[in-house]
PDB file of C-alpha atoms in Angstrom:
ATOM      1  CA  UNK A  23      13.568 -30.681  24.057  1.00 33.00           C
ATOM      2  CA  UNK A  24      16.408 -32.222  26.060  1.00 32.00           C
ATOM      3  CA  UNK A  25      16.812 -31.261  29.647  1.00 30.00           C
ATOM      4  CA  UNK A  26      20.051 -31.235  31.582  1.00 30.00           C
ATOM      5  CA  UNK A  27      18.733 -34.012  33.901  1.00 27.00           C
ATOM      6  CA  UNK A  28      17.439 -36.374  31.229  1.00 29.00           C
ATOM      7  CA  UNK A  29      20.711 -36.549  29.333  1.00 33.00           C
ATOM      8  CA  UNK A  30      22.744 -37.422  32.392  1.00 40.00           C
ATOM      9  CA  UNK A  31      23.686 -41.045  32.935  1.00 45.00           C
ATOM     10  CA  UNK A  32      22.739 -42.714  36.254  1.00 37.00           C
ATOM     11  CA  UNK A  33      26.421 -43.256  37.232  1.00 51.00           C
ATOM     12  CA  UNK A  34      27.274 -39.608  37.127  1.00 44.00           C
ATOM     13  CA  UNK A  35      29.986 -38.598  39.557  1.00 40.00           C
ATOM     14  CA  UNK A  36      29.106 -37.252  42.948  1.00 40.00           C
ATOM     15  CA  UNK A  37      32.016 -36.451  45.193  1.00 37.00           C
ATOM     16  CA  UNK A  38      29.756 -36.347  48.257  1.00 36.00           C
ATOM     17  CA  UNK A  39      28.947 -40.057  47.907  1.00 34.00           C
ATOM     18  CA  UNK A  40      31.120 -43.061  48.684  1.00 32.00           C
ATOM     19  CA  UNK A  41      31.207 -44.676  45.237  1.00 34.00           C
ATOM     20  CA  UNK A  42      33.771 -46.663  43.382  1.00 36.00           C
ATOM     21  CA  UNK A  43      34.178 -47.777  39.754  1.00 38.00           C
ATOM     22  CA  UNK A  44      31.527 -50.544  39.224  1.00 37.00           C
ATOM     23  CA  UNK A  45      32.706 -54.099  38.986  1.00 37.00           C
ATOM     24  CA  UNK A  46      34.019 -54.477  35.566  1.00 37.00           C
ATOM     25  CA  UNK A  47      32.515 -57.037  33.279  1.00 37.00           C
ATOM     26  CA  UNK A  48      34.409 -59.874  31.595  1.00 33.00           C
ATOM     27  CA  UNK A  49      34.933 -57.654  28.637  1.00 35.00           C
ATOM     28  CA  UNK A  50      37.233 -55.460  30.733  1.00 36.00           C
ATOM     29  CA  UNK A  51      39.397 -58.236  32.115  1.00 36.00           C
ATOM     30  CA  UNK A  52      39.974 -60.421  29.047  1.00 34.00           C
ATOM     31  CA  UNK A  53      43.050 -59.925  26.915  1.00 35.00           C
ATOM     32  CA  UNK A  54      42.620 -56.571  25.169  1.00 36.00           C
ATOM     33  CA  UNK A  55      45.430 -57.059  22.625  1.00 37.00           C
ATOM     34  CA  UNK A  56      49.024 -55.791  22.499  1.00 41.00           C
ATOM     35  CA  UNK A  57      50.243 -53.073  24.772  1.00 45.00           C
ATOM     36  CA  UNK A  58      50.453 -50.569  21.937  1.00 48.00           C
ATOM     37  CA  UNK A  59      50.192 -50.422  18.141  1.00 40.00           C
ATOM     38  CA  UNK A  60      47.214 -52.650  17.618  1.00 38.00           C
ATOM     39  CA  UNK A  61      43.972 -53.663  19.269  1.00 39.00           C
ATOM     40  CA  UNK A  62      42.434 -57.089  19.463  1.00 38.00           C
ATOM     41  CA  UNK A  63      39.279 -58.338  17.915  1.00 36.00           C
ATOM     42  CA  UNK A  64      38.600 -59.976  14.559  1.00 35.00           C
ATOM     43  CA  UNK A  65      40.774 -58.459  11.887  1.00 37.00           C
ATOM     44  CA  UNK A  66      37.750 -58.074   9.696  1.00 41.00           C
ATOM     45  CA  UNK A  67      35.792 -56.021  12.273  1.00 63.00           C
ATOM     46  CA  UNK A  68      35.718 -52.341  12.088  1.00 87.00           C
ATOM     47  CA  UNK A  69      37.119 -50.158  14.992  1.00 92.00           C
ATOM     48  CA  UNK A  70      34.511 -48.280  17.013  1.00 95.00           C
ATOM     49  CA  UNK A  71      36.986 -45.421  17.822  1.00 96.00           C
ATOM     50  CA  UNK A  72      40.515 -44.189  17.272  1.00 96.00           C
ATOM     51  CA  UNK A  73      42.533 -42.564  20.107  1.00 97.00           C
ATOM     52  CA  UNK A  74      45.209 -39.917  19.734  1.00 96.00           C
ATOM     53  CA  UNK A  75      47.535 -38.996  22.652  1.00 96.00           C
ATOM     54  CA  UNK A  76      48.526 -35.351  22.841  1.00 95.00           C
ATOM     55  CA  UNK A  77      50.961 -33.333  24.973  1.00 94.00           C
ATOM     56  CA  UNK A  78      49.775 -29.706  24.649  1.00 94.00           C
ATOM     57  CA  UNK A  79      49.882 -29.116  20.818  1.00 93.00           C
ATOM     58  CA  UNK A  80      52.039 -32.066  19.923  1.00 93.00           C
ATOM     59  CA  UNK A  81      50.476 -35.431  19.040  1.00 94.00           C
ATOM     60  CA  UNK A  82      52.587 -38.307  20.343  1.00 93.00           C
ATOM     61  CA  UNK A  83      52.650 -41.488  18.285  1.00 92.00           C
ATOM     62  CA  UNK A  84      50.000 -42.734  15.911  1.00 91.00           C
ATOM     63  CA  UNK A  85      46.222 -43.188  16.173  1.00 94.00           C
ATOM     64  CA  UNK A  86      45.251 -46.257  18.050  1.00 95.00           C
ATOM     65  CA  UNK A  87      42.144 -48.127  16.742  1.00 95.00           C
ATOM     66  CA  UNK A  88      39.877 -49.802  19.328  1.00 95.00           C
ATOM     67  CA  UNK A  89      37.956 -52.948  18.238  1.00 93.00           C
ATOM     68  CA  UNK A  90      36.943 -54.496  21.627  1.00 93.00           C
ATOM     69  CA  UNK A  91      34.049 -52.804  23.496  1.00 94.00           C
ATOM     70  CA  UNK A  92      36.420 -51.886  26.358  1.00 96.00           C
ATOM     71  CA  UNK A  93      39.822 -50.162  25.886  1.00 96.00           C
ATOM     72  CA  UNK A  94      42.182 -49.709  28.800  1.00 96.00           C
ATOM     73  CA  UNK A  95      44.486 -46.641  28.471  1.00 96.00           C
ATOM     74  CA  UNK A  96      47.335 -46.446  31.027  1.00 95.00           C
ATOM     75  CA  UNK A  97      50.967 -45.362  31.324  1.00 90.00           C
ATOM     76  CA  UNK A  98      53.068 -48.285  32.537  1.00 83.00           C
ATOM     77  CA  UNK A  99      53.129 -51.727  30.888  1.00 73.00           C
ATOM     78  CA  UNK A 100      52.539 -53.620  34.220  1.00 71.00           C
ATOM     79  CA  UNK A 101      48.980 -52.259  34.464  1.00 66.00           C
ATOM     80  CA  UNK A 102      47.781 -54.776  31.854  1.00 70.00           C
ATOM     81  CA  UNK A 103      47.030 -54.776  28.150  1.00 80.00           C
ATOM     82  CA  UNK A 104      45.551 -52.027  26.001  1.00 92.00           C
ATOM     83  CA  UNK A 105      46.955 -48.670  25.009  1.00 95.00           C
ATOM     84  CA  UNK A 106      50.205 -48.079  26.881  1.00 93.00           C
ATOM     85  CA  UNK A 107      51.047 -44.300  26.782  1.00 92.00           C
ATOM     86  CA  UNK A 108      54.449 -44.922  28.198  1.00 89.00           C
ATOM     87  CA  UNK A 109      55.444 -47.243  25.408  1.00 89.00           C
ATOM     88  CA  UNK A 110      53.744 -44.973  22.904  1.00 89.00           C
ATOM     89  CA  UNK A 111      55.872 -42.083  24.152  1.00 83.00           C
ATOM     90  CA  UNK A 112      59.025 -44.245  24.175  1.00 86.00           C
ATOM     91  CA  UNK A 113      58.447 -45.285  20.556  1.00 86.00           C
ATOM     92  CA  UNK A 114      57.933 -41.613  19.460  1.00 81.00           C
ATOM     93  CA  UNK A 115      61.046 -40.524  21.362  1.00 72.00           C
ATOM     94  CA  UNK A 116      63.234 -43.099  19.582  1.00 71.00           C
ATOM     95  CA  UNK A 117      61.952 -41.798  16.256  1.00 68.00           C
ATOM     96  CA  UNK A 118      62.757 -38.329  17.399  1.00 60.00           C
ATOM     97  CA  UNK A 119      59.415 -36.666  16.686  1.00 54.00           C
ATOM     98  CA  UNK A 120      55.802 -36.653  17.584  1.00 54.00           C
ATOM     99  CA  UNK A 121      53.275 -37.532  14.938  1.00 52.00           C
ATOM    100  CA  UNK A 122      52.600 -33.813  14.287  1.00 51.00           C
ATOM    101  CA  UNK A 123      56.253 -32.984  13.817  1.00 50.00           C
ATOM    102  CA  UNK A 124      57.041 -31.691  17.270  1.00 51.00           C
ATOM    103  CA  UNK A 125      60.428 -32.572  18.640  1.00 47.00           C
ATOM    104  CA  UNK A 126      60.580 -34.943  21.577  1.00 47.00           C
ATOM    105  CA  UNK A 127      63.768 -34.262  23.659  1.00 42.00           C
ATOM    106  CA  UNK A 128      66.094 -36.622  25.416  1.00 38.00           C
ATOM    107  CA  UNK A 129      64.658 -35.613  28.828  1.00 41.00           C
ATOM    108  CA  UNK A 130      61.658 -37.716  27.922  1.00 48.00           C
ATOM    109  CA  UNK A 131      59.853 -35.303  25.696  1.00 54.00           C
ATOM    110  CA  UNK A 132      57.659 -32.367  26.051  1.00 60.00           C
ATOM    111  CA  UNK A 133      57.594 -29.882  28.927  1.00 73.00           C
ATOM    112  CA  UNK A 134      58.285 -30.329  32.649  1.00 82.00           C
ATOM    113  CA  UNK A 135      54.456 -30.042  33.119  1.00 85.00           C
ATOM    114  CA  UNK A 136      53.927 -32.887  30.631  1.00 86.00           C
ATOM    115  CA  UNK A 137      56.581 -35.015  32.441  1.00 85.00           C
ATOM    116  CA  UNK A 138      54.947 -34.418  35.815  1.00 86.00           C
ATOM    117  CA  UNK A 139      51.447 -35.152  34.512  1.00 88.00           C
ATOM    118  CA  UNK A 140      52.669 -38.408  32.769  1.00 88.00           C
ATOM    119  CA  UNK A 141      53.929 -39.901  36.058  1.00 85.00           C
ATOM    120  CA  UNK A 142      50.436 -39.551  37.620  1.00 89.00           C
ATOM    121  CA  UNK A 143      48.462 -41.295  34.930  1.00 93.00           C
ATOM    122  CA  UNK A 144      49.072 -44.741  36.418  1.00 91.00           C
ATOM    123  CA  UNK A 145      46.203 -47.082  35.835  1.00 93.00           C
ATOM    124  CA  UNK A 146      44.616 -44.398  33.592  1.00 95.00           C
ATOM    125  CA  UNK A 147      41.075 -44.932  32.325  1.00 97.00           C
ATOM    126  CA  UNK A 148      38.837 -47.461  30.641  1.00 97.00           C
ATOM    127  CA  UNK A 149      36.791 -46.336  27.614  1.00 97.00           C
ATOM    128  CA  UNK A 150      33.730 -48.563  27.249  1.00 97.00           C
ATOM    129  CA  UNK A 151      31.290 -48.739  24.408  1.00 95.00           C
ATOM    130  CA  UNK A 152      28.005 -49.704  25.981  1.00 94.00           C
ATOM    131  CA  UNK A 153      24.355 -49.659  25.036  1.00 91.00           C
ATOM    132  CA  UNK A 154      23.364 -46.117  24.272  1.00 90.00           C
ATOM    133  CA  UNK A 155      26.793 -44.465  24.532  1.00 95.00           C
ATOM    134  CA  UNK A 156      30.394 -44.403  25.591  1.00 97.00           C
ATOM    135  CA  UNK A 157      31.479 -44.472  29.273  1.00 98.00           C
ATOM    136  CA  UNK A 158      34.737 -43.502  30.894  1.00 98.00           C
ATOM    137  CA  UNK A 159      35.947 -45.140  34.138  1.00 98.00           C
ATOM    138  CA  UNK A 160      38.625 -43.233  35.960  1.00 97.00           C
ATOM    139  CA  UNK A 161      41.074 -45.720  37.503  1.00 95.00           C
ATOM    140  CA  UNK A 162      43.831 -43.224  38.112  1.00 93.00           C
ATOM    141  CA  UNK A 163      44.627 -41.369  41.373  1.00 90.00           C
ATOM    142  CA  UNK A 164      43.774 -38.030  39.899  1.00 94.00           C
ATOM    143  CA  UNK A 165      40.722 -36.373  38.368  1.00 97.00           C
ATOM    144  CA  UNK A 166      40.152 -36.434  34.653  1.00 98.00           C
ATOM    145  CA  UNK A 167      38.354 -33.711  32.734  1.00 98.00           C
ATOM    146  CA  UNK A 168      36.087 -34.524  29.838  1.00 97.00           C
ATOM    147  CA  UNK A 169      34.326 -32.629  26.990  1.00 94.00           C
ATOM    148  CA  UNK A 170      32.094 -33.999  24.340  1.00 94.00           C
ATOM    149  CA  UNK A 171      29.208 -32.469  22.199  1.00 91.00           C
ATOM    150  CA  UNK A 172      26.554 -34.465  24.053  1.00 93.00           C
ATOM    151  CA  UNK A 173      27.741 -33.179  27.400  1.00 93.00           C
ATOM    152  CA  UNK A 174      26.764 -29.608  26.447  1.00 86.00           C
ATOM    153  CA  UNK A 175      23.749 -28.229  28.230  1.00 77.00           C
ATOM    154  CA  UNK A 176      20.977 -26.885  25.834  1.00 71.00           C
ATOM    155  CA  UNK A 177      21.614 -23.183  25.330  1.00 67.00           C
ATOM    156  CA  UNK A 178      24.821 -23.161  27.236  1.00 70.00           C
ATOM    157  CA  UNK A 179      27.111 -20.276  26.508  1.00 71.00           C
ATOM    158  CA  UNK A 180      30.622 -21.483  26.968  1.00 76.00           C
ATOM    159  CA  UNK A 181      32.404 -24.817  26.898  1.00 85.00           C
ATOM    160  CA  UNK A 182      31.127 -27.571  29.318  1.00 89.00           C
ATOM    161  CA  UNK A 183      34.042 -29.531  30.818  1.00 93.00           C
ATOM    162  CA  UNK A 184      33.038 -32.290  33.279  1.00 96.00           C
ATOM    163  CA  UNK A 185      35.304 -33.446  36.118  1.00 97.00           C
ATOM    164  CA  UNK A 186      35.466 -37.120  36.857  1.00 98.00           C
ATOM    165  CA  UNK A 187      37.030 -37.973  40.258  1.00 97.00           C
ATOM    166  CA  UNK A 188      39.227 -41.004  40.868  1.00 97.00           C
ATOM    167  CA  UNK A 189      37.006 -44.155  41.181  1.00 96.00           C
ATOM    168  CA  UNK A 190      34.063 -42.607  39.367  1.00 98.00           C
ATOM    169  CA  UNK A 191      32.544 -43.113  35.924  1.00 97.00           C
ATOM    170  CA  UNK A 192      30.509 -40.932  33.600  1.00 97.00           C
ATOM    171  CA  UNK A 193      28.748 -41.442  30.288  1.00 97.00           C
ATOM    172  CA  UNK A 194      30.673 -39.092  28.059  1.00 97.00           C
ATOM    173  CA  UNK A 195      28.882 -39.626  24.749  1.00 96.00           C
ATOM    174  CA  UNK A 196      25.192 -40.290  24.323  1.00 95.00           C
ATOM    175  CA  UNK A 197      24.276 -41.759  20.916  1.00 94.00           C
ATOM    176  CA  UNK A 198      20.674 -40.871  21.109  1.00 94.00           C
ATOM    177  CA  UNK A 199      21.353 -37.268  21.968  1.00 93.00           C
ATOM    178  CA  UNK A 200      23.930 -37.090  19.178  1.00 92.00           C
ATOM    179  CA  UNK A 201      21.314 -38.159  16.562  1.00 91.00           C
ATOM    180  CA  UNK A 202      18.896 -35.603  17.951  1.00 90.00           C
ATOM    181  CA  UNK A 203      21.598 -32.936  17.704  1.00 88.00           C
ATOM    182  CA  UNK A 204      22.283 -33.885  14.124  1.00 88.00           C
ATOM    183  CA  UNK A 205      18.605 -33.919  13.142  1.00 89.00           C
ATOM    184  CA  UNK A 206      18.036 -30.421  14.590  1.00 86.00           C
ATOM    185  CA  UNK A 207      21.328 -28.918  13.414  1.00 83.00           C
ATOM    186  CA  UNK A 208      22.538 -28.238  16.991  1.00 82.00           C
ATOM    187  CA  UNK A 209      26.085 -26.855  17.268  1.00 78.00           C
ATOM    188  CA  UNK A 210      27.775 -25.107  20.156  1.00 70.00           C
ATOM    189  CA  UNK A 211      28.009 -21.427  20.287  1.00 67.00           C
ATOM    190  CA  UNK A 212      31.598 -21.680  21.507  1.00 62.00           C
ATOM    191  CA  UNK A 213      33.940 -24.349  20.106  1.00 65.00           C
ATOM    192  CA  UNK A 214      37.680 -25.039  20.236  1.00 65.00           C
ATOM    193  CA  UNK A 215      39.104 -25.882  16.866  1.00 67.00           C
ATOM    194  CA  UNK A 216      37.210 -27.618  14.015  1.00 71.00           C
ATOM    195  CA  UNK A 217      33.690 -28.846  14.946  1.00 73.00           C
ATOM    196  CA  UNK A 218      33.562 -32.667  15.267  1.00 86.00           C
ATOM    197  CA  UNK A 219      30.206 -33.929  16.560  1.00 90.00           C
ATOM    198  CA  UNK A 220      31.663 -37.418  17.211  1.00 92.00           C
ATOM    199  CA  UNK A 221      34.784 -36.655  19.315  1.00 94.00           C
ATOM    200  CA  UNK A 222      35.584 -36.785  22.992  1.00 96.00           C
ATOM    201  CA  UNK A 223      38.443 -34.955  24.689  1.00 96.00           C
ATOM    202  CA  UNK A 224      39.922 -36.124  27.955  1.00 98.00           C
ATOM    203  CA  UNK A 225      42.696 -34.349  29.981  1.00 98.00           C
ATOM    204  CA  UNK A 226      44.606 -36.045  32.688  1.00 97.00           C
ATOM    205  CA  UNK A 227      44.701 -33.888  35.879  1.00 96.00           C
ATOM    206  CA  UNK A 228      44.194 -30.530  34.359  1.00 96.00           C
ATOM    207  CA  UNK A 229      40.941 -28.864  33.407  1.00 96.00           C
ATOM    208  CA  UNK A 230      40.365 -26.267  30.673  1.00 95.00           C
ATOM    209  CA  UNK A 231      37.702 -23.822  29.517  1.00 90.00           C
ATOM    210  CA  UNK A 232      36.065 -20.737  31.075  1.00 87.00           C
ATOM    211  CA  UNK A 233      36.345 -22.058  34.617  1.00 87.00           C
ATOM    212  CA  UNK A 234      40.102 -22.721  34.430  1.00 92.00           C
ATOM    213  CA  UNK A 235      43.283 -20.779  33.733  1.00 92.00           C
ATOM    214  CA  UNK A 236      43.791 -22.894  30.634  1.00 94.00           C
ATOM    215  CA  UNK A 237      41.304 -21.776  28.077  1.00 91.00           C
ATOM    216  CA  UNK A 238      42.090 -24.496  25.500  1.00 92.00           C
ATOM    217  CA  UNK A 239      42.798 -28.180  25.813  1.00 94.00           C
ATOM    218  CA  UNK A 240      46.012 -27.631  23.770  1.00 94.00           C
ATOM    219  CA  UNK A 241      47.389 -25.968  26.901  1.00 94.00           C
ATOM    220  CA  UNK A 242      46.888 -29.115  28.998  1.00 95.00           C
ATOM    221  CA  UNK A 243      50.029 -31.222  29.502  1.00 95.00           C
ATOM    222  CA  UNK A 244      48.542 -34.682  28.606  1.00 96.00           C
ATOM    223  CA  UNK A 245      45.272 -35.374  26.928  1.00 97.00           C
ATOM    224  CA  UNK A 246      43.440 -37.757  24.686  1.00 97.00           C
ATOM    225  CA  UNK A 247      41.298 -37.241  21.552  1.00 97.00           C
ATOM    226  CA  UNK A 248      38.753 -39.945  21.047  1.00 97.00           C
ATOM    227  CA  UNK A 249      37.364 -40.033  17.456  1.00 96.00           C
ATOM    228  CA  UNK A 250      34.207 -42.200  17.331  1.00 95.00           C
ATOM    229  CA  UNK A 251      33.725 -44.317  14.257  1.00 90.00           C
ATOM    230  CA  UNK A 252      30.299 -45.789  15.062  1.00 65.00           C
ATOM    231  CA  UNK A 253      28.142 -42.991  13.577  1.00 53.00           C
ATOM    232  CA  UNK A 254      30.404 -41.496  10.929  1.00 49.00           C
TER     233      UNK A 254
END
């Protein structure tokens, strides 16, 4: 049986300690492809995940496939290469609609809460596929909030949402635990929307769930849905 301690990664956030994002390996700093619309890597290689960007209930732009082990997700183009949410949003605004059919208005799209949250994403995050699982590195100046099936404590009643402070990292998906859950038919007692055992949800700046005023992630201004392809 899994324990809460054994499933935690060694770099779990601890706000009482002085800790920064570990030095990034060469895979983080090499050219990660175009700013939006495609990711690098051999064209014949399969992507390990796809990322959808949402503002509350409206998906903005199209799915972004990640081929390289590390994917940088940020708001402004000067931050480097990877998935630029600002450009993704601009492209969706020019087309007049989000991918799910929601209207994006001339004010920049979405609500004032989404506009305010967007401006704080900055350097954003790095998603990294590493041995044993997927890590998130928070490079922004605000906390991010994360949920995945493998972060749920055994027997937990209610959604588990982890907070990752600026400069901290967390393993947000554990492949071994995912296989164990599949073998034993483990599913959460409480779930939001369709059950997907290979998905990660990340909200910028705003938490959700039983400990927050927002009960569902679709109430959060800006959030990501990461659909893992590795074990599908």
